PDB file of C-alpha atoms in Angstrom:
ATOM      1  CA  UNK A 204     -33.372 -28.161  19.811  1.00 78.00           C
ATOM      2  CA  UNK A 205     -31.398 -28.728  16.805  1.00 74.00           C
ATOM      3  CA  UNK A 206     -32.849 -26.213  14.897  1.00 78.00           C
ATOM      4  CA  UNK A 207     -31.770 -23.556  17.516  1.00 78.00           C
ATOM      5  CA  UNK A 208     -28.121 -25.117  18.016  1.00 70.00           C
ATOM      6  CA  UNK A 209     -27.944 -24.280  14.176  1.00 73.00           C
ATOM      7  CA  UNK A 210     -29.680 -20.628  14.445  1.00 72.00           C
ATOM      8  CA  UNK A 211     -27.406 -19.856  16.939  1.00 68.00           C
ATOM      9  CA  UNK A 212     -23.901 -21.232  14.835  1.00 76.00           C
ATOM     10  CA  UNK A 213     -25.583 -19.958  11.670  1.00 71.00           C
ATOM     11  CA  UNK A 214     -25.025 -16.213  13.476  1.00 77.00           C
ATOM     12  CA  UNK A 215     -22.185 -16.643  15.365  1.00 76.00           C
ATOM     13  CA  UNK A 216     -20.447 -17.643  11.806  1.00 73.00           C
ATOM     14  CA  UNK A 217     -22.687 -14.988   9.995  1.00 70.00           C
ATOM     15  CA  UNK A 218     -21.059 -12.369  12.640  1.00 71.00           C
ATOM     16  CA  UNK A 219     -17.422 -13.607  12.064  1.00 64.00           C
ATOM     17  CA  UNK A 220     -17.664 -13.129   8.192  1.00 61.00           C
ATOM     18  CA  UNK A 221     -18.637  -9.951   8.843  1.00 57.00           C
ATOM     19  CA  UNK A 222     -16.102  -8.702  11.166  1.00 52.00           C
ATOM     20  CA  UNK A 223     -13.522  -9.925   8.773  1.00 49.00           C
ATOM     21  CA  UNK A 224     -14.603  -8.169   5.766  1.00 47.00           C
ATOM     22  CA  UNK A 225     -15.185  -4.888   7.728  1.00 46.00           C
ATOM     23  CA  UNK A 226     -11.392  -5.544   8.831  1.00 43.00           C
ATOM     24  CA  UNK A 227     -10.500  -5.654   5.513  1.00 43.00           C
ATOM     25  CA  UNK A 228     -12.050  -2.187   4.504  1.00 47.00           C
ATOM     26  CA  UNK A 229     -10.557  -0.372   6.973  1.00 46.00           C
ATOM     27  CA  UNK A 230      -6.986  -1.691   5.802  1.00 64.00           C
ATOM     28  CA  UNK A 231      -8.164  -0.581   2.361  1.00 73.00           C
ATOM     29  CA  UNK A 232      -9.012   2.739   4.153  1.00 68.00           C
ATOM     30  CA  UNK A 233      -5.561   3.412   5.929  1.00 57.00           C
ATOM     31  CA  UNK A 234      -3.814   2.850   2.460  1.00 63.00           C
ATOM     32  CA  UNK A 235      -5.854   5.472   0.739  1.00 68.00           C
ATOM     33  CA  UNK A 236      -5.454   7.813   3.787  1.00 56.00           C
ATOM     34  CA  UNK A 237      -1.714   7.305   3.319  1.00 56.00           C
ATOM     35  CA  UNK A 238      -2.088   7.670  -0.594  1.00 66.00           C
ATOM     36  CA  UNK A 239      -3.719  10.901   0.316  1.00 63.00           C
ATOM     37  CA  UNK A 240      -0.991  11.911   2.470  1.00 55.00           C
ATOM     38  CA  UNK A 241       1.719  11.466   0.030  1.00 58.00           C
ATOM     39  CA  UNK A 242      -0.198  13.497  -2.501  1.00 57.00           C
ATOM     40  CA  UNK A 243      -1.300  16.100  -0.077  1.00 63.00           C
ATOM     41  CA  UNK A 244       2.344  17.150   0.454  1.00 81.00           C
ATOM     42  CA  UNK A 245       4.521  17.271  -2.504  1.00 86.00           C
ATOM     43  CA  UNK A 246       6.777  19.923  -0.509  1.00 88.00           C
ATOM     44  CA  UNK A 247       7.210  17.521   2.921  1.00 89.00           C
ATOM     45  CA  UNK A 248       7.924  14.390   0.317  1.00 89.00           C
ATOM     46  CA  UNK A 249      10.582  16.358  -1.506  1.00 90.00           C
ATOM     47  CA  UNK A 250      12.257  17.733   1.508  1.00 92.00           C
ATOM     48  CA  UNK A 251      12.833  14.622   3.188  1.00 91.00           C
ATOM     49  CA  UNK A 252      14.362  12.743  -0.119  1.00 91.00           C
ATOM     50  CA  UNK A 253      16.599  15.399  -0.688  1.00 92.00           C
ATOM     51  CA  UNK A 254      17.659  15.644   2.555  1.00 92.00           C
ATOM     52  CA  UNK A 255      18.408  11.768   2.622  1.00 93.00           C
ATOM     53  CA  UNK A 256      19.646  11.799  -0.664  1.00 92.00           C
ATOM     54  CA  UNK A 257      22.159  14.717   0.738  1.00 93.00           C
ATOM     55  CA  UNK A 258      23.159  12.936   3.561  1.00 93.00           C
ATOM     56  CA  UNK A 259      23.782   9.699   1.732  1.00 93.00           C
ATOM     57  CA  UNK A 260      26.354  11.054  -0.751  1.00 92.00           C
ATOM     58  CA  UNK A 261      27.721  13.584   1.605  1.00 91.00           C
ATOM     59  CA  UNK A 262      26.010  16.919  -1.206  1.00 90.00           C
ATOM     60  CA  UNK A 263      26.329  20.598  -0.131  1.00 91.00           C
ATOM     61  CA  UNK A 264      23.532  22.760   0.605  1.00 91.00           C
ATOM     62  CA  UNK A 265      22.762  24.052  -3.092  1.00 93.00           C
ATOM     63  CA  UNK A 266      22.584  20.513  -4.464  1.00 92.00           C
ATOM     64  CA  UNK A 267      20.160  19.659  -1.598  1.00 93.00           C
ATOM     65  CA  UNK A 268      18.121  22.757  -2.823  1.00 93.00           C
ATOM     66  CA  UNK A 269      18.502  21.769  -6.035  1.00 93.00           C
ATOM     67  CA  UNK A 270      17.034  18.397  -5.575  1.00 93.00           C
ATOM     68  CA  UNK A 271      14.344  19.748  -3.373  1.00 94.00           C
ATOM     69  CA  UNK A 272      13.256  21.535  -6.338  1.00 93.00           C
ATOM     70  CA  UNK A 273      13.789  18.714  -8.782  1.00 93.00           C
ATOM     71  CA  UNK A 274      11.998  16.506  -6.486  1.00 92.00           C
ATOM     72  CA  UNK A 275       9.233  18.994  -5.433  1.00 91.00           C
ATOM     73  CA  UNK A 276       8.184  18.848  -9.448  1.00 91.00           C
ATOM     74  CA  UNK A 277       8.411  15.128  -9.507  1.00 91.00           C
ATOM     75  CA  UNK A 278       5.759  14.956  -6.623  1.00 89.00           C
ATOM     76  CA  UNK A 279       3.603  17.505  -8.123  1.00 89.00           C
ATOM     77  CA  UNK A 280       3.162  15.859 -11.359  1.00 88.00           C
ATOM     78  CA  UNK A 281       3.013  12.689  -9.750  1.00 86.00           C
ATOM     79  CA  UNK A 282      -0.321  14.448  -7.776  1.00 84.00           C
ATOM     80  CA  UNK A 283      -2.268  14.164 -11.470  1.00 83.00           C
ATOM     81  CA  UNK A 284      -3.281  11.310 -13.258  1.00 81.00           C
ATOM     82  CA  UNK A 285      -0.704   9.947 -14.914  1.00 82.00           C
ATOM     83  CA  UNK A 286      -0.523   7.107 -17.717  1.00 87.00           C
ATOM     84  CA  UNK A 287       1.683   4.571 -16.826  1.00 88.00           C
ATOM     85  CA  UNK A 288       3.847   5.735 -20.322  1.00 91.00           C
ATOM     86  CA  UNK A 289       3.734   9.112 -18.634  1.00 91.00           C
ATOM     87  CA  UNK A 290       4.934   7.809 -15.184  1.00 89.00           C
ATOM     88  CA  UNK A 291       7.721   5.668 -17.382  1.00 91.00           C
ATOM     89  CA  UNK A 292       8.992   8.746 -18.658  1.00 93.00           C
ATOM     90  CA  UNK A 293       8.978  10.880 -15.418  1.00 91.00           C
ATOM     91  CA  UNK A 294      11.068   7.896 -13.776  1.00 92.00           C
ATOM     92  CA  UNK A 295      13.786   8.284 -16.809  1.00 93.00           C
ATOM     93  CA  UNK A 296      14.060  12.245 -16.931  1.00 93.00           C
ATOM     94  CA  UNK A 297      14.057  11.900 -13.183  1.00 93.00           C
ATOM     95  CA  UNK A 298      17.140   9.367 -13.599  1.00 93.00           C
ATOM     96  CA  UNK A 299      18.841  11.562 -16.248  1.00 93.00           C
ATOM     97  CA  UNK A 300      18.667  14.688 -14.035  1.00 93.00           C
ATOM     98  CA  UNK A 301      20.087  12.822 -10.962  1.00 93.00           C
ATOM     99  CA  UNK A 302      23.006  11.570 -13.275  1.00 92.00           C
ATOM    100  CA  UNK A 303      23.838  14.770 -14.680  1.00 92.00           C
ATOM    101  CA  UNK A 304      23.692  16.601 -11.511  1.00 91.00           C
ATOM    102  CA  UNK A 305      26.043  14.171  -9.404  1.00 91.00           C
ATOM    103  CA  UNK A 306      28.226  12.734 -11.716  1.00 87.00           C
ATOM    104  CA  UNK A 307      29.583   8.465 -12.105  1.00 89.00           C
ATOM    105  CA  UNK A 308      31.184   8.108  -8.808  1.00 90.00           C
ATOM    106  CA  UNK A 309      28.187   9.483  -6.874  1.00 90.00           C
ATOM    107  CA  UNK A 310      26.054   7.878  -8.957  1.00 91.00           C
ATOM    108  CA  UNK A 311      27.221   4.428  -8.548  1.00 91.00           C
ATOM    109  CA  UNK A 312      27.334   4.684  -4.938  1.00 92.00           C
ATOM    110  CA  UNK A 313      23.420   5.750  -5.031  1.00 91.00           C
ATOM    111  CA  UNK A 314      22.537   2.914  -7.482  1.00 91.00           C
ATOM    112  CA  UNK A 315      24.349   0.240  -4.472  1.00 93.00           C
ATOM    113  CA  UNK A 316      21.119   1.689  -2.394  1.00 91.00           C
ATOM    114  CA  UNK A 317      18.378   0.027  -4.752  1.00 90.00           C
ATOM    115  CA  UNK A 318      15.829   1.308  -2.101  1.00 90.00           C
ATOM    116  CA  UNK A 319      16.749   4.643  -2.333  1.00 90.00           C
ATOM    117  CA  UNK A 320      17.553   5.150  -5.857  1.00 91.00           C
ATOM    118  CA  UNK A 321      14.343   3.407  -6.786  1.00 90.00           C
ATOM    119  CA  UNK A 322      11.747   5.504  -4.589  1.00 88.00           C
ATOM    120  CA  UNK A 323      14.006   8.917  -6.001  1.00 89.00           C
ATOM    121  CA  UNK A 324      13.073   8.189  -9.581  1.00 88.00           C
ATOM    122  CA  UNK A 325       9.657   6.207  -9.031  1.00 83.00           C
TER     123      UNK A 325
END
């Protein structure tokens, strides 16, 4: 009789490990999946950040274009393999163009928005 109680928790516990890892893996799986979708769409990424971006410093409709482009590159090279020295540099010629482009009073009002200043250049 003991022997069986034990079979029996020996599985029940052997059956709740398992669920819990396979949990795990499909959390793993959703983040890739979403990986994928960033990198799938470099043109849908760079819309929407230069549409924000326009609408948070109030920028006309050829800046917005403008950064579409800018930020339609970003996501493209960002689709390869970078180095992390590579990625370093993307983030600083990404934060030199934005500078140049909207000038210090702008540009002080988007570095107040650490969120959005920080997913623009990164």
């Amino acid at each position: 009789m003991k022997k069986i109680v034990f079979v029996l928790t020996a599985i029940i516990a052997f059956s709740f490990s398992s669920n819990a890892q396979n949990k795990k893996e499909l959390s793993k799986e959703d983040m890739v999946k979403q990986e994928q979708l960033k990198k799938e769409s470099p043109e849908v990424n760079a819309k929407n950040d230069a549409v924000e971006l326009s609408k948070y410093l109030g920028l006309d409709d050829t800046m917005t274009n403008d950064f579409y482009r800018l930020f339609e590159m970003k996501y493209k090279t960002l689709q390869n393999e970078l180095t992390p020295e590579r990625k370093t540099e993307l983030s600083r010629v990404m934060d030199a163009k934005i500078r140049a482009t909207i000038g210090d009073a702008k540009m002080e009002k988007l570095e107040s928005n650490e969120a959005l200043y920080k997913r623009l250049i990164n």
